[in-house]
Amino acid sequence: MNRGNSLEYPFSAPSYLPAFDDGQWVQQELKQASETWRSEKWSPRSNVLILDHNRGESTIRYYDDAGLTALLEGPDPQIRFILLAPTNQEKIQHEITDHKAAQIYYDNGLLDDPDRQTRHTHDRLTHFVEKEGRSAHREDAAEDKTHASRVSQVPIQPDARAEELASQLNISRKLLFELLTKYDIAPLACSHIRGQEQVFGSRACRDESGQVISFEFWYAIRARSYFPIIQGGKAGDLKMTIITRYDVRSRSTLVLLKYRSFNDLTERLKRELTHKLEVFVQDPTTASLILDPFALTLWHFNATIQYFRRAARLPRDAIRQQEVKVHGSDELAGIDLRMLHLALGSLDQDKIQMAFLINTIRQLRVQHDLFYRLVGDESTPDRRVWIYHRVREELDRYESQLEYFKSSVEDVAGKGQRLVNLFFNMQSRRMAEQTYQQTEQTIQQTDHARSENVAMKTIAIMTMMFLPASFVTGLLGTNLFFISDPSSSSTNNSQLLVSPQLWILFAVAVPLTVITFMAWHFWSRSQQQEMKQRDVGHMSGI
């Protein structure tokens, strides 16, 4: 069969079928270039931690390109974990300046001291090197001698450009393709390897006779927390990708893990997961789980649930403190509305991830039953081996815990939302009270103006009553009108005489009156125009 470019995955995979597997899409997902932070850059050389468990014996080593190539050519152990650990896109823990607040996160198991983290990593790696030198690796002498020059006993130093690059995988593209081809990983799982997919998937491969030869399932889960102590607020989000492939013929299991976080706020959780993995591989009882690949990675759910539980304490306590402030005083000045908004946003994301986790557990339960029907014990569930029932019990327990925590988060989010509603209701009430007071003042001012208008009207009426008499008195009081002396009159009677200069009164009074009315007219028009301009400017400003 012509598989196109047979040198590269997925065309070189034994189970590749063009009708179902889009090889071009896979190569686009795993292309050389990295255009966004969602697709990590490829490392120029590999530095991969591989943990093997074979019949009670464990091997924990870092491999470079040559060592990993040699390892893939050898026989497979019963259980093999391959850990892909990309570097972080951002390093922001050093931005935490509030040491008192940071101590709370340390105590809750969310952050760690970088100095102590470095010492812990160095001590742990030194411990593994010494342990491997004594007895951890018990393969035959010839194979050990062949691999000795190719296997990295300690982590390889990161590339000198790593600080300048964005998020970078710890494996080269060539070696990842070899690994995916060697284990015939389903092409649809590639979006989990390099990307942000969380879709659940599974595949059962059969031979020509219809017998199942391998069973695969893949999914991704997230653990997250919010850190308001960092300027602007930051979220720590760790995506755990889990790709599991069980080979029916050899009864061996490969688990490809990838722990990826955009920033370094989840470094403590990554170290805890890696430590749990190391302890799990070194435990002799792990050999009893080889017939059930679902049992090998369930502990990721427990670690994720505990992380959510620790992370939820801080927003819960913060919202409770805001409740105490509200119930302890009628004032709302103490409510931190920004904090409430950020906390509610974080809790909403927690609810989304918990709902997704619950759905993933339910899908795992279905696939677990399918695995036993296809590969394992075909009898009724009640008669299957103990590990089947133990896995089912663990899945039920995880689902119950998540349902409880989800309800708790919803309750805390409801309290926070009620506080926000109370804040705005109280603000509306205050505004209504202020509006009522302003209305009362307006009514009082209107009543006062009305009383002044009545007084002015009274004054105007009284003025109008006395105005004619005042006019006559003023007119007769001028020197233009006078009464003659009776003794000088032939009739011996007094006469009202008018001065010949009467025209002067009309010549002066009439023009002055006209000028006064014209001046008043023009002044009134100018005032009206100014008022119109002010109204237009106010409306344009609105």
Coordinates of C-alpha atoms in Angstrom, one line a residue:
M1 CA 0.0 0.0 0.0
N2 CA 1.3 3.4 -0.9
R3 CA 1.3 5.6 2.2
G4 CA 2.6 8.7 0.7
N5 CA 5.6 10.0 2.6
S6 CA 6.5 6.7 4.3
L7 CA 9.4 8.3 6.2
E8 CA 7.1 10.4 8.5
Y9 CA 4.3 9.7 10.9
P10 CA 1.4 9.1 10.4
F11 CA 1.9 7.7 6.9
S12 CA 4.5 5.2 8.3
A13 CA 2.1 4.0 11.1
P14 CA 1.1 0.3 10.6
S15 CA -2.6 1.0 11.2
Y16 CA -2.8 4.2 9.0
L17 CA -5.9 4.3 6.8
P18 CA -6.4 7.3 4.5
A19 CA -10.2 6.8 4.7
F20 CA -10.2 7.5 8.5
D21 CA -6.9 9.1 9.3
D22 CA -6.2 12.5 7.9
G23 CA -2.4 12.4 7.5
Q24 CA -2.1 15.9 6.1
W25 CA -4.0 17.3 9.0
V26 CA -1.8 15.4 11.5
Q27 CA 1.4 16.7 9.8
Q28 CA -0.1 20.2 10.0
E29 CA -0.7 19.8 13.7
L30 CA 2.9 18.5 14.1
K31 CA 4.5 20.9 11.6
Q32 CA 8.0 22.2 12.1
A33 CA 7.0 25.8 12.6
S34 CA 5.3 27.2 15.6
E35 CA 3.0 30.2 14.9
T36 CA 1.2 30.6 18.2
W37 CA 1.7 29.8 21.8
R38 CA -0.8 27.0 21.5
S39 CA 1.8 25.0 19.5
E40 CA 5.1 24.5 21.3
K41 CA 8.4 24.8 19.5
W42 CA 10.4 21.7 18.9
S43 CA 13.6 21.1 20.9
P44 CA 16.8 20.8 18.9
R45 CA 17.6 17.7 21.0
S46 CA 15.6 15.5 23.2
N47 CA 15.6 15.4 27.0
V48 CA 12.8 12.9 27.9
L49 CA 12.1 11.3 31.2
I50 CA 11.0 7.7 30.7
L51 CA 9.8 5.5 33.6
D52 CA 9.6 1.7 33.0
H53 CA 8.2 -1.0 35.2
N54 CA 8.9 -4.6 34.4
R55 CA 8.0 -7.5 36.7
G56 CA 8.5 -5.5 39.9
E57 CA 11.7 -3.7 38.7
S58 CA 11.8 0.0 37.8
T59 CA 14.0 2.2 35.6
I60 CA 13.8 5.9 35.7
R61 CA 16.0 7.8 33.3
Y62 CA 16.4 10.8 31.1
Y63 CA 17.1 10.0 27.4
D64 CA 18.6 12.1 24.6
D65 CA 18.1 11.4 20.9
A66 CA 20.6 8.6 20.6
G67 CA 19.5 6.9 23.8
L68 CA 15.8 7.2 23.0
T69 CA 16.4 5.7 19.5
A70 CA 18.2 2.8 21.1
L71 CA 15.5 2.3 23.7
L72 CA 12.8 2.1 21.0
E73 CA 14.7 -0.6 19.2
G74 CA 14.8 -2.8 22.3
P75 CA 12.0 -4.9 24.0
D76 CA 9.1 -3.1 25.7
P77 CA 8.6 -3.4 29.5
Q78 CA 5.2 -4.3 30.9
I79 CA 4.5 -0.6 31.7
R80 CA 6.2 2.4 30.2
F81 CA 5.6 6.1 30.9
I82 CA 7.0 8.7 28.6
L83 CA 6.8 12.2 30.0
L84 CA 6.6 15.3 27.7
A85 CA 7.3 18.4 29.7
P86 CA 7.2 21.6 27.7
T87 CA 8.8 24.7 29.1
N88 CA 6.5 27.6 30.3
Q89 CA 5.6 30.5 28.0
E90 CA 5.8 32.9 31.0
K91 CA 7.7 33.0 34.2
I92 CA 5.8 35.3 36.6
Q93 CA 6.3 33.8 40.1
H94 CA 9.1 36.3 40.6
E95 CA 6.5 39.1 40.2
I96 CA 4.9 38.3 43.5
T97 CA 6.0 41.0 45.8
D98 CA 3.4 40.6 48.6
H99 CA 5.2 37.9 50.6
K100 CA 2.5 37.8 53.3
A101 CA -0.2 37.0 50.8
A102 CA 2.1 34.6 48.9
Q103 CA 2.7 32.7 52.1
I104 CA -1.0 31.8 52.1
Y105 CA -0.7 30.3 48.7
Y106 CA 2.4 28.4 49.9
D107 CA 0.5 27.0 52.9
N108 CA -2.4 25.9 50.6
G109 CA 0.0 24.0 48.4
L110 CA -0.4 26.2 45.3
L111 CA 2.9 27.9 45.1
D112 CA 6.4 27.1 46.3
D113 CA 9.6 28.9 47.1
P114 CA 11.8 28.9 43.9
D115 CA 15.0 28.3 45.9
R116 CA 13.5 25.3 47.7
Q117 CA 12.1 24.1 44.4
T118 CA 15.6 24.1 42.9
R119 CA 17.1 22.3 45.8
H120 CA 14.3 19.7 45.8
T121 CA 14.8 19.0 42.1
H122 CA 18.6 18.6 42.4
D123 CA 18.3 16.4 45.5
R124 CA 15.7 14.2 43.8
L125 CA 17.7 13.7 40.6
T126 CA 20.8 12.9 42.6
H127 CA 18.8 10.3 44.5
F128 CA 17.7 8.6 41.3
V129 CA 21.2 8.6 39.9
E130 CA 22.5 6.9 43.0
K131 CA 19.6 4.5 43.0
E132 CA 20.1 3.5 39.4
G133 CA 23.8 3.0 40.1
R134 CA 22.9 0.5 42.8
S135 CA 20.0 -1.7 41.7
A136 CA 17.2 0.1 39.9
H137 CA 18.1 -1.0 36.4
R138 CA 18.4 -4.9 36.2
E139 CA 18.6 -5.7 32.6
D140 CA 21.1 -8.2 31.3
A141 CA 24.7 -7.0 31.1
A142 CA 25.0 -7.0 27.3
E143 CA 22.0 -4.8 26.8
D144 CA 23.0 -2.5 29.5
K145 CA 26.5 -2.1 28.0
T146 CA 24.9 -1.3 24.6
H147 CA 22.7 1.4 26.1
A148 CA 25.2 2.8 28.6
S149 CA 26.8 5.3 26.3
R150 CA 23.4 6.4 24.9
V151 CA 21.4 6.9 28.1
S152 CA 21.5 10.2 30.0
Q153 CA 21.8 9.5 33.7
V154 CA 20.9 13.0 34.6
P155 CA 18.7 15.6 32.9
I156 CA 20.4 17.2 29.9
Q157 CA 21.0 20.9 30.2
P158 CA 18.4 22.8 28.3
D159 CA 19.3 24.5 25.1
A160 CA 21.1 27.8 25.5
R161 CA 18.3 29.5 23.5
A162 CA 15.5 28.1 25.7
E163 CA 15.2 31.4 27.7
E164 CA 14.6 33.3 24.5
L165 CA 12.1 30.8 23.0
A166 CA 8.4 30.4 23.7
S167 CA 7.1 27.2 25.1
Q168 CA 9.3 24.4 23.9
L169 CA 8.8 20.6 24.0
N170 CA 11.5 18.4 25.5
I171 CA 11.6 16.1 22.5
S172 CA 12.7 16.7 18.9
R173 CA 10.2 16.3 16.1
K174 CA 12.1 13.4 14.5
L175 CA 12.2 11.4 17.8
L176 CA 8.5 12.1 18.4
F177 CA 7.6 10.8 15.0
E178 CA 9.7 7.7 15.7
L179 CA 8.0 7.1 19.0
L180 CA 4.5 7.6 17.5
T181 CA 5.3 5.2 14.6
K182 CA 6.9 2.6 16.9
Y183 CA 3.8 2.4 19.1
D184 CA 1.3 3.0 16.3
I185 CA -0.4 5.9 18.2
A186 CA -3.8 6.9 16.7
P187 CA -3.4 10.0 14.5
L188 CA -6.5 11.6 16.1
A189 CA -4.5 11.9 19.4
C190 CA -2.0 14.2 17.9
S191 CA -4.0 17.3 18.6
H192 CA -3.5 16.5 22.3
I193 CA 0.3 16.1 21.9
R194 CA 0.8 19.6 20.4
G195 CA -2.2 21.8 21.0
Q196 CA -5.1 22.6 23.4
E197 CA -7.5 19.8 22.6
Q198 CA -9.4 18.1 25.4
V199 CA -11.6 15.8 23.3
F200 CA -12.0 12.2 24.6
G201 CA -11.1 9.5 22.0
S202 CA -10.5 5.8 21.8
R203 CA -9.6 3.1 19.2
A204 CA -9.4 -0.6 19.1
C205 CA -7.2 -2.1 16.3
R206 CA -7.9 -5.6 15.0
D207 CA -5.9 -8.1 12.9
E208 CA -7.2 -9.7 9.7
S209 CA -9.0 -12.3 11.7
G210 CA -10.9 -9.7 13.7
Q211 CA -9.0 -10.2 16.9
V212 CA -8.3 -7.1 18.9
I213 CA -4.5 -6.5 19.0
S214 CA -4.4 -3.1 20.7
F215 CA -6.7 -0.8 22.6
E216 CA -6.1 3.0 22.9
F217 CA -7.8 5.8 24.7
W218 CA -6.7 9.4 25.1
Y219 CA -8.0 12.5 27.0
A220 CA -6.9 15.6 28.7
I221 CA -7.9 17.2 32.0
R222 CA -7.0 20.5 33.6
A223 CA -6.3 21.8 37.0
R224 CA -6.5 25.5 37.6
S225 CA -6.4 28.2 40.2
Y226 CA -6.5 32.0 40.3
F227 CA -3.8 34.2 41.7
P228 CA -5.1 37.8 42.4
I229 CA -1.9 38.6 44.3
I230 CA -0.1 39.1 40.9
Q231 CA -0.5 42.5 39.2
G232 CA -3.6 42.3 37.0
G233 CA -4.5 38.8 38.3
K234 CA -3.2 35.6 36.7
A235 CA -4.6 32.1 36.4
G236 CA -2.5 28.9 36.8
D237 CA -3.7 26.3 34.4
L238 CA -2.0 22.9 34.0
K239 CA -3.2 20.6 31.2
M240 CA -2.5 16.9 31.7
T241 CA -2.7 14.9 28.4
I242 CA -2.9 11.2 28.8
I243 CA -2.6 8.8 25.9
T244 CA -2.7 5.1 26.8
R245 CA -2.1 2.2 24.5
Y246 CA -2.5 -1.4 25.6
D247 CA -0.9 -4.2 23.4
V248 CA -2.9 -7.3 23.7
R249 CA -0.3 -9.7 22.5
S250 CA 2.6 -8.6 24.8
R251 CA 0.2 -7.5 27.5
S252 CA 2.2 -4.2 27.8
T253 CA 1.0 -0.7 28.2
L254 CA 2.5 2.6 27.0
V255 CA 1.4 5.8 28.6
L256 CA 2.4 9.0 26.9
L257 CA 2.0 11.9 29.3
K258 CA 2.3 15.6 28.7
Y259 CA 2.1 18.3 31.5
R260 CA 1.8 21.7 30.0
S261 CA 1.2 25.1 31.6
F262 CA 1.3 28.5 30.0
N263 CA 3.1 30.0 33.0
D264 CA 5.0 28.8 36.0
L265 CA 2.2 29.2 38.6
T266 CA 1.6 25.4 38.5
E267 CA 5.2 24.3 38.9
R268 CA 4.5 22.8 42.3
L269 CA 1.6 20.7 41.0
K270 CA 3.8 19.5 38.1
R271 CA 6.5 18.4 40.6
E272 CA 3.9 16.6 42.7
L273 CA 2.6 14.7 39.7
T274 CA 6.1 13.7 38.6
H275 CA 6.9 12.6 42.1
K276 CA 3.7 10.5 42.3
L277 CA 4.6 8.9 38.9
E278 CA 8.1 8.0 40.2
V279 CA 6.7 6.5 43.4
F280 CA 4.1 4.6 41.4
V281 CA 6.6 3.1 39.0
Q282 CA 9.0 2.1 41.8
D283 CA 6.2 0.4 43.8
P284 CA 6.4 -3.5 43.4
T285 CA 2.6 -3.8 43.5
T286 CA 2.3 -1.9 40.3
A287 CA 3.0 -5.2 38.5
S288 CA -0.5 -6.4 39.6
L289 CA -2.1 -3.6 37.4
I290 CA -0.7 -4.7 34.1
L291 CA -3.9 -6.3 32.8
D292 CA -5.9 -3.0 33.3
P293 CA -4.4 0.0 31.6
F294 CA -7.2 2.2 33.0
A295 CA -5.7 1.7 36.5
L296 CA -2.4 3.2 35.6
T297 CA -3.3 6.9 35.3
L298 CA -6.4 7.3 37.6
W299 CA -4.2 9.0 40.2
H300 CA -4.2 12.1 37.9
F301 CA -7.9 12.6 38.8
N302 CA -7.1 12.5 42.6
A303 CA -4.3 15.0 42.2
T304 CA -6.5 17.3 40.1
I305 CA -9.4 17.1 42.6
Q306 CA -7.2 17.9 45.5
Y307 CA -5.7 20.8 43.6
F308 CA -9.2 22.2 42.9
R309 CA -10.0 21.8 46.5
R310 CA -7.0 23.7 47.7
A311 CA -7.4 26.4 45.0
A312 CA -11.1 26.9 45.9
R313 CA -10.3 27.8 49.5
L314 CA -9.0 31.3 48.7
P315 CA -11.9 32.7 46.7
R316 CA -14.3 31.0 49.1
D317 CA -12.6 32.7 52.1
A318 CA -12.4 36.0 50.3
I319 CA -16.1 36.0 49.5
R320 CA -16.9 35.1 53.1
Q321 CA -14.8 38.1 54.3
Q322 CA -16.9 40.3 52.0
E323 CA -20.1 38.9 53.5
V324 CA -18.8 39.7 57.0
K325 CA -18.1 43.3 56.0
V326 CA -21.6 43.6 54.6
H327 CA -23.4 42.1 57.6
G328 CA -21.3 43.9 60.0
S329 CA -22.1 47.4 58.7
D330 CA -24.7 49.2 56.6
E331 CA -21.9 50.8 54.6
L332 CA -20.9 49.2 51.3
A333 CA -17.5 51.0 51.0
G334 CA -15.7 48.0 52.4
I335 CA -16.9 45.7 49.5
D336 CA -14.1 45.0 47.0
L337 CA -16.2 44.8 43.8
R338 CA -13.1 44.1 41.6
M339 CA -12.1 41.2 43.8
L340 CA -15.6 39.8 43.6
H341 CA -15.7 40.1 39.9
L342 CA -12.4 38.3 39.4
A343 CA -13.3 35.6 41.9
L344 CA -16.7 34.9 40.2
G345 CA -14.9 34.6 36.8
S346 CA -12.4 32.1 38.3
L347 CA -15.2 30.1 39.9
D348 CA -17.1 30.0 36.6
Q349 CA -14.0 28.5 34.9
D350 CA -13.7 26.0 37.8
K351 CA -17.3 24.9 37.2
I352 CA -16.6 24.4 33.5
Q353 CA -13.5 22.3 34.1
M354 CA -15.3 20.2 36.8
A355 CA -18.2 19.5 34.5
F356 CA -15.7 18.4 31.8
L357 CA -13.9 16.2 34.4
I358 CA -17.2 14.5 35.3
N359 CA -18.0 13.9 31.7
T360 CA -14.5 12.4 31.1
I361 CA -15.0 10.0 34.0
R362 CA -18.3 8.9 32.6
Q363 CA -16.7 8.2 29.2
L364 CA -13.8 6.4 30.9
R365 CA -16.4 4.2 32.7
V366 CA -18.0 3.3 29.3
Q367 CA -14.6 2.6 27.6
H368 CA -13.4 0.6 30.6
D369 CA -16.4 -1.8 30.2
L370 CA -15.8 -1.9 26.5
F371 CA -12.1 -2.8 27.1
Y372 CA -13.1 -5.8 29.2
R373 CA -15.6 -7.0 26.6
L374 CA -13.1 -6.8 23.8
V375 CA -9.8 -7.6 25.5
G376 CA -10.3 -8.8 29.0
D377 CA -12.9 -10.9 30.8
E378 CA -16.0 -11.3 28.6
S379 CA -18.1 -12.6 31.5
T380 CA -20.7 -10.5 33.3
P381 CA -19.3 -7.6 35.3
D382 CA -20.1 -9.3 38.7
R383 CA -17.7 -12.1 37.8
R384 CA -14.8 -10.1 36.5
V385 CA -11.4 -9.8 38.2
W386 CA -10.9 -7.6 41.3
I387 CA -9.0 -4.8 39.4
Y388 CA -12.1 -4.2 37.2
H389 CA -14.2 -3.5 40.3
R390 CA -11.5 -1.4 42.0
V391 CA -11.2 0.8 39.0
R392 CA -15.0 1.2 38.8
E393 CA -15.1 2.1 42.5
E394 CA -12.4 4.7 42.0
L395 CA -14.2 6.3 39.1
D396 CA -17.4 6.4 41.1
R397 CA -15.5 8.0 44.0
Y398 CA -13.9 10.7 41.8
E399 CA -17.3 11.5 40.2
S400 CA -18.9 11.8 43.6
Q401 CA -16.1 14.1 44.9
L402 CA -16.3 16.3 41.8
E403 CA -20.1 16.6 42.0
Y404 CA -19.7 17.7 45.6
F405 CA -16.9 20.2 44.9
K406 CA -18.9 21.5 41.9
S407 CA -21.9 22.1 44.1
S408 CA -19.7 23.8 46.7
V409 CA -18.2 26.0 44.0
E410 CA -21.7 26.9 42.7
D411 CA -22.8 27.7 46.3
V412 CA -19.8 30.1 46.8
A413 CA -20.3 31.6 43.3
G414 CA -24.0 32.1 44.3
K415 CA -22.9 34.0 47.4
G416 CA -20.6 36.1 45.5
Q417 CA -23.2 36.9 42.9
R418 CA -25.7 37.8 45.7
L419 CA -23.1 40.2 47.1
V420 CA -22.7 41.9 43.7
N421 CA -26.5 42.1 43.4
L422 CA -26.7 43.6 46.9
F423 CA -24.0 46.1 46.0
F424 CA -25.9 47.3 43.0
N425 CA -29.3 47.2 44.7
M426 CA -27.9 49.3 47.5
Q427 CA -26.4 51.7 45.1
S428 CA -29.7 52.0 43.3
R429 CA -31.4 52.6 46.6
R430 CA -28.9 55.3 47.4
M431 CA -29.4 57.0 44.1
A432 CA -33.2 56.8 44.5
E433 CA -32.8 58.4 48.0
Q434 CA -30.6 61.2 46.5
T435 CA -33.1 61.7 43.7
Y436 CA -35.9 62.0 46.2
Q437 CA -34.0 64.5 48.3
Q438 CA -33.2 66.5 45.2
T439 CA -36.9 66.4 44.2
E440 CA -37.9 67.7 47.7
Q441 CA -35.4 70.5 47.4
T442 CA -36.8 71.4 44.0
I443 CA -40.3 71.4 45.3
Q444 CA -39.2 73.7 48.2
Q445 CA -37.5 76.0 45.7
T446 CA -40.6 76.0 43.5
D447 CA -42.8 77.0 46.5
H448 CA -40.4 79.7 47.4
A449 CA -40.4 81.1 43.9
R450 CA -44.2 80.9 43.8
S451 CA -44.4 82.9 47.0
E452 CA -42.0 85.5 45.6
N453 CA -44.1 85.7 42.4
V454 CA -47.2 86.4 44.5
A455 CA -45.4 89.1 46.3
M456 CA -44.2 90.6 43.1
K457 CA -47.7 90.4 41.6
T458 CA -49.1 92.2 44.6
I459 CA -46.4 94.9 44.3
A460 CA -47.2 95.3 40.6
I461 CA -50.9 95.6 41.2
M462 CA -50.4 98.2 43.9
T463 CA -48.0 100.1 41.6
M464 CA -50.6 100.0 38.8
M465 CA -53.3 101.4 41.2
F466 CA -51.2 104.4 42.1
L467 CA -49.5 104.9 38.8
P468 CA -52.1 107.2 37.2
A469 CA -52.2 109.4 40.3
S470 CA -48.4 109.4 40.4
F471 CA -48.4 110.4 36.7
V472 CA -50.9 113.3 37.2
T473 CA -49.1 114.5 40.3
G474 CA -45.7 114.4 38.6
L475 CA -47.0 116.1 35.5
L476 CA -48.8 118.9 37.4
G477 CA -45.8 119.3 39.6
T478 CA -43.6 120.5 36.7
N479 CA -43.2 124.2 35.8
L480 CA -45.1 123.6 32.6
F481 CA -48.5 123.9 34.3
F482 CA -49.5 126.6 36.8
I483 CA -52.7 128.3 38.2
S484 CA -53.2 132.0 37.6
D485 CA -53.7 134.5 40.4
P486 CA -57.5 135.3 40.8
S487 CA -56.8 139.0 41.4
S488 CA -55.2 139.4 38.0
S489 CA -58.2 137.8 36.2
S490 CA -61.1 140.0 35.0
T491 CA -63.5 137.3 36.2
N492 CA -61.8 137.1 39.6
N493 CA -61.4 133.2 39.0
S494 CA -58.3 131.1 39.0
Q495 CA -57.3 129.5 35.6
L496 CA -55.0 126.5 34.7
L497 CA -52.4 127.8 32.4
V498 CA -50.0 125.8 30.1
S499 CA -46.5 126.9 29.5
P500 CA -45.5 127.5 25.9
Q501 CA -42.5 125.2 26.5
L502 CA -44.7 122.1 26.9
W503 CA -43.4 120.7 23.6
I504 CA -40.0 120.3 25.3
L505 CA -41.5 117.5 27.6
F506 CA -42.7 115.5 24.6
A507 CA -39.6 116.2 22.6
V508 CA -37.4 114.6 25.3
A509 CA -39.7 112.0 26.9
V510 CA -40.9 110.3 23.7
P511 CA -37.4 109.7 22.2
L512 CA -36.1 108.5 25.6
T513 CA -39.0 106.1 25.9
V514 CA -38.4 104.7 22.4
I515 CA -34.6 104.4 23.1
T516 CA -35.3 102.6 26.4
F517 CA -37.7 100.1 24.7
M518 CA -35.2 99.4 21.8
A519 CA -32.3 98.8 24.2
W520 CA -34.5 96.4 26.2
H521 CA -35.5 94.6 23.0
F522 CA -32.0 94.1 21.8
W523 CA -30.7 93.0 25.2
S524 CA -33.5 90.4 25.5
R525 CA -32.6 89.0 22.0
S526 CA -28.9 88.7 22.9
Q527 CA -29.8 86.9 26.1
Q528 CA -32.0 84.4 24.3
Q529 CA -29.3 83.7 21.7
E530 CA -26.8 83.0 24.5
M531 CA -29.2 80.6 26.2
K532 CA -29.8 78.7 22.9
Q533 CA -26.0 78.4 22.3
R534 CA -25.5 77.0 25.8
D535 CA -28.3 74.5 25.2
V536 CA -26.8 73.3 21.9
G537 CA -23.3 72.9 23.5
H538 CA -24.8 70.9 26.4
M539 CA -26.6 68.6 24.0
S540 CA -23.5 68.0 21.8
G541 CA -21.5 67.2 25.0
I542 CA -24.0 64.6 26.0

